[in-house]
Short mmCIF file of C-alpha atoms and ligand atoms in Angstrom, two decimals:
data_model
loop_
_atom_site.label_atom_id
_atom_site.label_comp_id
_atom_site.label_asym_id
_atom_site.label_seq_id
_atom_site.Cartn_x
_atom_site.Cartn_y
_atom_site.Cartn_z
CA MET A 1030 8.62 -1.80 7.59
CA SER A 1031 11.67 0.28 8.63
CA ALA A 1032 10.45 4.32 9.21
CA ASN A 1033 12.43 5.77 6.52
CA VAL A 1034 11.38 3.38 3.96
CA LYS A 1035 8.19 4.74 1.59
CA ASN A 1036 5.99 2.20 0.60
CA ASP A 1037 3.78 4.13 -2.27
CA GLN A 1038 1.04 1.67 -2.28
CA ASP A 1039 -2.26 2.36 -0.96
CA PHE A 1040 -4.78 -0.46 0.26
CA GLY A 1041 -6.81 1.68 2.54
CA GLU A 1042 -7.82 1.37 6.05
CA LYS A 1043 -8.55 -2.67 5.93
CA PRO A 1044 -6.42 -3.97 3.28
CA THR A 1045 -7.79 -7.73 3.58
CA GLU A 1046 -11.02 -6.02 2.35
CA THR A 1047 -9.88 -5.17 -1.11
CA ARG A 1048 -10.91 -7.48 -3.40
CA ASP A 1049 -11.12 -5.67 -6.40
CA THR A 1050 -9.99 -6.36 -9.86
CA ASP A 1051 -9.24 -2.72 -10.84
CA HIS A 1052 -7.26 -2.52 -7.62
CA TYR A 1053 -4.18 -3.76 -9.85
CA LEU A 1054 -3.42 -0.57 -11.00
CA GLU A 1055 -2.71 1.29 -7.48
CA GLU A 1056 -0.65 -1.90 -6.39
CA TYR A 1057 2.07 -1.77 -9.37
CA THR A 1058 3.34 1.48 -8.20
CA THR A 1059 6.48 2.98 -9.66
CA GLY A 1060 8.22 2.30 -6.37
CA PHE A 1061 7.08 -1.48 -6.16
CA VAL A 1062 8.12 -1.79 -10.23
CA ASP A 1063 11.27 -0.13 -9.76
CA LYS A 1064 12.27 -2.21 -6.26
CA TRP A 1065 11.16 -5.24 -8.00
CA ASP A 1066 12.56 -5.07 -11.81
CA ASP A 1067 16.17 -3.99 -9.63
CA LEU A 1068 16.31 -7.32 -7.71
CA ILE A 1069 15.14 -9.67 -9.92
CA ASP A 1070 17.76 -11.42 -11.75
CA TRP A 1071 16.43 -11.71 -15.72
CA ASP A 1072 19.43 -14.23 -16.26
CA SER A 1073 18.51 -16.74 -13.46
CA ARG A 1074 14.88 -16.15 -14.12
CA ALA A 1075 15.44 -17.13 -17.61
CA LYS A 1076 17.85 -20.04 -16.62
CA SER A 1077 14.66 -21.32 -14.13
CA GLU A 1078 12.14 -21.21 -17.01
CA GLY A 1079 14.40 -22.54 -19.68
CA THR A 1080 12.81 -22.94 -23.43
CA PHE A 1081 9.81 -23.99 -21.98
CA PHE A 1082 7.32 -21.09 -23.70
CA ILE A 1083 9.40 -21.06 -26.60
CA GLU A 1084 9.45 -24.60 -27.25
CA GLU A 1085 5.17 -24.74 -26.86
CA LEU A 1086 5.21 -21.89 -29.41
CA LYS A 1087 7.74 -23.36 -31.97
CA LYS A 1088 5.75 -27.05 -31.90
CA ARG A 1089 2.77 -25.02 -33.24
CA GLY A 1090 4.81 -23.27 -35.94
CA ALA A 1091 3.31 -19.73 -33.63
CA LYS A 1092 5.06 -16.79 -34.97
CA ARG A 1093 3.11 -13.69 -33.71
CA VAL A 1094 2.71 -13.26 -30.16
CA LEU A 1095 0.74 -11.23 -28.03
CA ASP A 1096 2.43 -10.71 -24.12
CA VAL A 1097 -0.87 -9.14 -22.50
CA ALA A 1098 0.56 -9.36 -18.95
CA ALA A 1099 4.39 -8.08 -20.17
CA GLY A 1100 4.75 -6.15 -16.73
CA THR A 1101 8.66 -5.02 -16.95
CA GLY A 1102 8.95 -6.97 -20.12
CA PHE A 1103 11.02 -10.20 -19.45
CA HIS A 1104 8.92 -12.65 -21.69
CA SER A 1105 8.37 -10.12 -24.23
CA VAL A 1106 12.20 -9.66 -24.52
CA GLN A 1107 13.06 -13.08 -24.49
CA LEU A 1108 10.56 -13.99 -27.04
CA ILE A 1109 11.88 -11.47 -29.38
CA GLU A 1110 15.35 -12.88 -28.73
CA ALA A 1111 13.75 -16.11 -29.64
CA GLY A 1112 12.59 -14.54 -33.22
CA PHE A 1113 9.15 -13.88 -32.52
CA ASP A 1114 6.92 -11.38 -33.52
CA VAL A 1115 5.50 -10.28 -30.17
CA VAL A 1116 3.18 -6.95 -29.06
CA THR A 1117 3.74 -6.40 -25.36
CA ALA A 1118 0.74 -5.15 -23.71
CA ASP A 1119 -0.12 -4.73 -19.66
CA GLY A 1120 -3.06 -2.42 -18.39
CA SER A 1121 -0.66 -0.93 -15.94
CA PRO A 1122 1.30 2.75 -17.84
CA GLU A 1123 3.91 1.91 -15.32
CA MET A 1124 4.52 -1.48 -16.14
CA LEU A 1125 4.90 -0.14 -19.94
CA VAL A 1126 7.20 2.45 -19.07
CA LYS A 1127 9.42 -0.03 -17.45
CA ALA A 1128 9.09 -2.95 -20.22
CA PHE A 1129 10.08 -0.30 -22.92
CA GLU A 1130 12.70 0.72 -21.07
CA ASN A 1131 14.58 -2.43 -20.06
CA GLY A 1132 13.42 -3.56 -23.91
CA ARG A 1133 15.71 -0.13 -24.87
CA SER A 1134 18.59 -1.38 -22.97
CA ARG A 1135 18.78 -4.67 -24.55
CA GLY A 1136 18.51 -3.52 -27.95
CA HIS A 1137 14.95 -3.89 -28.64
CA ILE A 1138 11.93 -1.22 -29.32
CA LEU A 1139 8.84 -2.90 -27.54
CA ARG A 1140 5.76 -1.88 -29.29
CA THR A 1141 3.59 -1.46 -26.43
CA VAL A 1142 -0.14 -1.49 -26.06
CA GLN A 1143 -1.77 -0.22 -22.73
CA ALA A 1144 -4.83 -2.69 -22.63
CA ASP A 1145 -6.83 -4.02 -19.96
CA TRP A 1146 -7.47 -7.74 -20.74
CA ARG A 1147 -11.33 -7.28 -20.21
CA MET A 1148 -11.48 -4.69 -23.29
CA LEU A 1149 -8.39 -6.17 -24.65
CA ASN A 1150 -9.71 -5.82 -28.77
CA ARG A 1151 -10.63 -2.45 -28.30
CA ASP A 1152 -7.18 -1.53 -28.43
CA ILE A 1153 -5.35 -4.67 -29.91
CA HIS A 1154 -5.97 -5.32 -33.47
CA GLY A 1155 -5.39 -8.18 -35.55
CA HIS A 1156 -5.07 -11.95 -34.84
CA TYR A 1157 -2.41 -13.77 -32.89
CA ASP A 1158 -0.60 -17.00 -33.12
CA ALA A 1159 -0.28 -17.24 -29.78
CA VAL A 1160 -0.91 -15.05 -26.55
CA VAL A 1161 0.58 -15.51 -22.98
CA CYS A 1162 -0.23 -14.45 -19.59
CA LEU A 1163 2.29 -15.15 -17.43
CA GLY A 1164 4.21 -14.62 -14.28
CA ASN A 1165 0.51 -15.27 -11.94
CA SER A 1166 -1.06 -12.23 -13.56
CA PHE A 1167 -4.79 -13.59 -14.06
CA THR A 1168 -4.58 -14.04 -10.60
CA HIS A 1169 -5.64 -10.22 -10.43
CA LEU A 1170 -9.06 -10.99 -11.35
CA PHE A 1171 -11.53 -10.87 -8.59
CA ASN A 1172 -14.68 -12.07 -9.79
CA GLU A 1173 -15.80 -14.66 -12.38
CA HIS A 1174 -17.73 -12.01 -14.67
CA ASP A 1175 -13.92 -10.66 -15.25
CA ARG A 1176 -12.28 -13.81 -15.59
CA ARG A 1177 -15.03 -14.81 -18.43
CA LYS A 1178 -14.22 -11.58 -19.99
CA ALA A 1179 -10.73 -11.67 -19.93
CA LEU A 1180 -10.51 -15.48 -21.32
CA ALA A 1181 -13.19 -14.48 -24.19
CA GLU A 1182 -11.43 -11.40 -25.16
CA PHE A 1183 -7.69 -13.72 -25.21
CA TYR A 1184 -9.88 -16.42 -27.24
CA ALA A 1185 -11.01 -13.62 -29.63
CA ALA A 1186 -7.37 -12.12 -30.16
CA LEU A 1187 -6.20 -15.85 -31.50
CA ARG A 1188 -6.20 -17.31 -35.01
CA HIS A 1189 -8.67 -20.12 -35.43
CA ASP A 1190 -6.04 -22.39 -34.45
CA GLY A 1191 -4.10 -20.35 -31.75
CA VAL A 1192 -2.91 -20.90 -28.30
CA LEU A 1193 -2.75 -19.29 -25.04
CA ILE A 1194 -0.52 -19.80 -22.21
CA LEU A 1195 -1.55 -18.96 -18.75
CA ASP A 1196 0.62 -19.75 -15.66
CA GLN A 1197 -0.89 -19.07 -12.28
CA ARG A 1198 0.71 -19.99 -8.56
CA ASN A 1199 -0.39 -23.59 -6.98
CA TYR A 1200 -2.90 -22.02 -4.50
CA ASP A 1201 -4.75 -25.39 -4.11
CA THR A 1202 -1.94 -26.47 -1.76
CA ILE A 1203 -1.58 -23.05 -0.19
CA LEU A 1204 -5.61 -23.13 0.58
CA ASP A 1205 -5.61 -26.74 1.70
CA HIS A 1206 -2.11 -27.42 3.16
CA GLY A 1207 -0.89 -24.11 3.94
CA TYR A 1208 2.08 -22.43 2.60
CA SER A 1209 5.59 -23.84 3.30
CA SER A 1210 8.27 -21.51 3.06
CA LYS A 1211 10.83 -24.00 0.82
CA HIS A 1212 8.33 -23.40 -2.01
CA THR A 1213 10.49 -20.63 -3.56
CA TYR A 1214 8.90 -18.02 -5.96
CA TYR A 1215 10.47 -19.05 -9.11
CA TYR A 1216 11.49 -15.94 -10.17
CA CYS A 1217 12.59 -14.03 -7.19
CA GLY A 1218 15.88 -15.18 -6.38
CA ASP A 1219 17.17 -14.80 -3.13
CA ASN A 1220 16.86 -11.37 -2.84
CA VAL A 1221 13.02 -11.26 -1.56
CA GLN A 1222 11.05 -12.49 0.61
CA VAL A 1223 7.72 -13.82 -0.20
CA GLU A 1224 4.96 -15.04 1.80
CA PRO A 1225 0.97 -14.72 2.21
CA ALA A 1226 0.09 -12.35 4.95
CA HIS A 1227 -3.38 -13.32 4.33
CA VAL A 1228 -5.19 -16.45 3.00
CA ASP A 1229 -8.81 -17.21 2.54
CA GLU A 1230 -10.73 -18.65 -0.14
CA GLY A 1231 -11.17 -15.19 -1.53
CA LEU A 1232 -8.11 -13.71 -1.02
CA ALA A 1233 -4.41 -14.57 -1.03
CA ARG A 1234 -2.75 -11.01 -0.17
CA PHE A 1235 0.87 -11.34 -0.62
CA GLN A 1236 4.02 -9.57 1.09
CA TYR A 1237 7.38 -8.94 -0.58
CA ARG A 1238 10.17 -8.08 1.58
CA PHE A 1239 13.35 -6.74 0.02
CA PRO A 1240 16.74 -6.34 1.59
CA ASP A 1241 16.17 -2.22 2.42
CA GLY A 1242 13.66 -3.45 4.88
CA SER A 1243 11.08 -2.00 2.61
CA GLU A 1244 7.63 -4.22 2.21
CA TYR A 1245 5.03 -4.13 -0.64
CA PHE A 1246 2.07 -6.05 -0.94
CA LEU A 1247 -0.31 -7.98 -3.64
CA ASN A 1248 -3.85 -8.67 -3.34
CA MET A 1249 -4.85 -11.72 -5.31
CA PHE A 1250 -7.53 -13.97 -5.97
CA PRO A 1251 -6.30 -17.97 -5.02
CA LEU A 1252 -7.27 -19.56 -8.32
CA ARG A 1253 -7.74 -23.16 -8.20
CA LYS A 1254 -6.53 -25.17 -10.76
CA ALA A 1255 -9.27 -27.31 -11.84
CA TYR A 1256 -11.54 -24.04 -11.90
CA VAL A 1257 -9.21 -22.31 -14.31
CA ARG A 1258 -8.93 -25.31 -16.77
CA ARG A 1259 -13.04 -25.56 -16.67
CA LEU A 1260 -13.53 -21.83 -17.69
CA MET A 1261 -11.15 -22.14 -20.04
CA ARG A 1262 -12.86 -25.17 -21.71
CA GLU A 1263 -16.24 -23.17 -21.09
CA VAL A 1264 -15.12 -20.14 -23.10
CA GLY A 1265 -14.13 -22.26 -26.21
CA PHE A 1266 -10.57 -23.69 -25.66
CA GLN A 1267 -10.65 -27.49 -27.08
CA LYS A 1268 -7.57 -29.00 -25.21
CA ILE A 1269 -5.77 -27.77 -22.12
CA ASP A 1270 -2.64 -29.28 -20.68
CA THR A 1271 -1.40 -28.17 -17.41
CA TYR A 1272 2.14 -28.42 -16.31
CA GLY A 1273 3.76 -28.30 -12.79
CA ASP A 1274 6.70 -26.48 -12.63
CA PHE A 1275 7.30 -27.10 -16.54
CA GLN A 1276 7.00 -30.60 -16.11
CA GLU A 1277 4.29 -32.59 -17.65
CA THR A 1278 3.74 -35.53 -14.34
CA TYR A 1279 4.00 -33.96 -11.17
CA ARG A 1280 2.49 -34.64 -7.46
CA GLU A 1281 -0.38 -32.30 -7.04
CA ALA A 1282 0.94 -30.74 -3.94
CA ASP A 1283 4.83 -30.19 -5.09
CA PRO A 1284 4.65 -27.49 -7.95
CA ASP A 1285 4.73 -23.80 -6.97
CA PHE A 1286 3.68 -22.93 -10.42
CA PHE A 1287 0.64 -24.55 -12.89
CA ILE A 1288 1.13 -23.57 -16.26
CA HIS A 1289 -2.14 -24.24 -18.86
CA VAL A 1290 -1.31 -24.53 -22.32
CA ALA A 1291 -4.94 -24.19 -23.94
CA ASP A 1292 -5.41 -25.01 -27.78
CA LYS A 1293 -8.19 -23.27 -29.73
CA THR A 1294 -8.30 -26.53 -31.94
N1 LIG B 417 4.07 -11.16 -16.67
C1 LIG B 417 5.42 -9.86 -15.88
C2 LIG B 417 6.18 -11.06 -15.05
O1 LIG B 417 6.01 -12.31 -15.04
O2 LIG B 417 7.19 -10.29 -14.76
C3 LIG B 417 4.43 -9.38 -14.96
C4 LIG B 417 3.44 -10.25 -14.10
S1 LIG B 417 2.84 -8.81 -12.83
C5 LIG B 417 2.66 -10.29 -11.38
C6 LIG B 417 1.19 -8.88 -13.23
C7 LIG B 417 0.76 -8.05 -14.19
O3 LIG B 417 -0.39 -8.31 -14.99
C8 LIG B 417 1.14 -6.63 -14.42
O4 LIG B 417 2.43 -5.66 -14.74
C9 LIG B 417 -0.14 -5.87 -14.33
O5 LIG B 417 -0.52 -4.57 -14.37
C10 LIG B 417 -0.86 -7.08 -14.86
N2 LIG B 417 -2.42 -6.93 -15.36
C11 LIG B 417 -2.72 -7.22 -14.11
N3 LIG B 417 -4.55 -7.27 -14.67
C12 LIG B 417 -4.59 -6.79 -15.32
C13 LIG B 417 -5.66 -6.59 -16.40
N4 LIG B 417 -7.04 -6.64 -15.87
N5 LIG B 417 -5.44 -6.04 -17.68
C14 LIG B 417 -4.37 -5.74 -17.79
N6 LIG B 417 -3.35 -6.13 -17.14
C15 LIG B 417 -3.24 -6.45 -16.10
#
């Protein structure tokens, strides 16, 4: 990183030893959040996702949607504009501030709630037709207890026939075959260079390089697809369909992202 570009993240002396669920709050600093959102082109992201999520929700007649990993608000805004009644939640206050600003600049007042997934139902009231947890967010949970607790909280926030839509990077390929740079991060466009700085079975530390020379990192847990599906089943979801890059059929190693659509009934 060039000397005059400040990185406001703090991973301590040994960054690859930071494997902590609570650390996401330190990782999404104002610096990273601003930079990220300046560079991510919402229109091209919308184009690459198409109407996949909207169609899955409409198929089920969903109306009330809880976006539990709102980040800077991309999906909340998309879903509001598609006519859904959306509550915008995230554990990070920095993210929610940015999401609110982004919503306002597009003519919407987002209903934001700061809520950590592990205690979601303390802060979120009522039941939803759908919970969405998108943009490779679930990867921030570093131990199985937290993952089970978060999934159980998502389950409890849903109506009896609700659906959870949760996506993740294809870590199986990275763990088993290494990272190929031809695999683009589907919402980054060409402005951000993304690659793993360190990968083992317990950590995928990704580096994000921006055109001004600044670098930021995220420490994430490399979730295997079959493992996530198993946890969802064990928490009570009855039917889990997993798509690869929004397609129903795919070669296991090909997709960058998996999208799990988990129904309660
Ligand atoms: N969904 C957004 C998107 O696609 O642009 C943001 C994705 S960002 C990779 C992950 C988000 O998950 C961050 O906004 C972070 O604050 C949130 N997050 C991570 N762990 C969380 C937790 N335990 N509880 C609530 N939010 C969490």
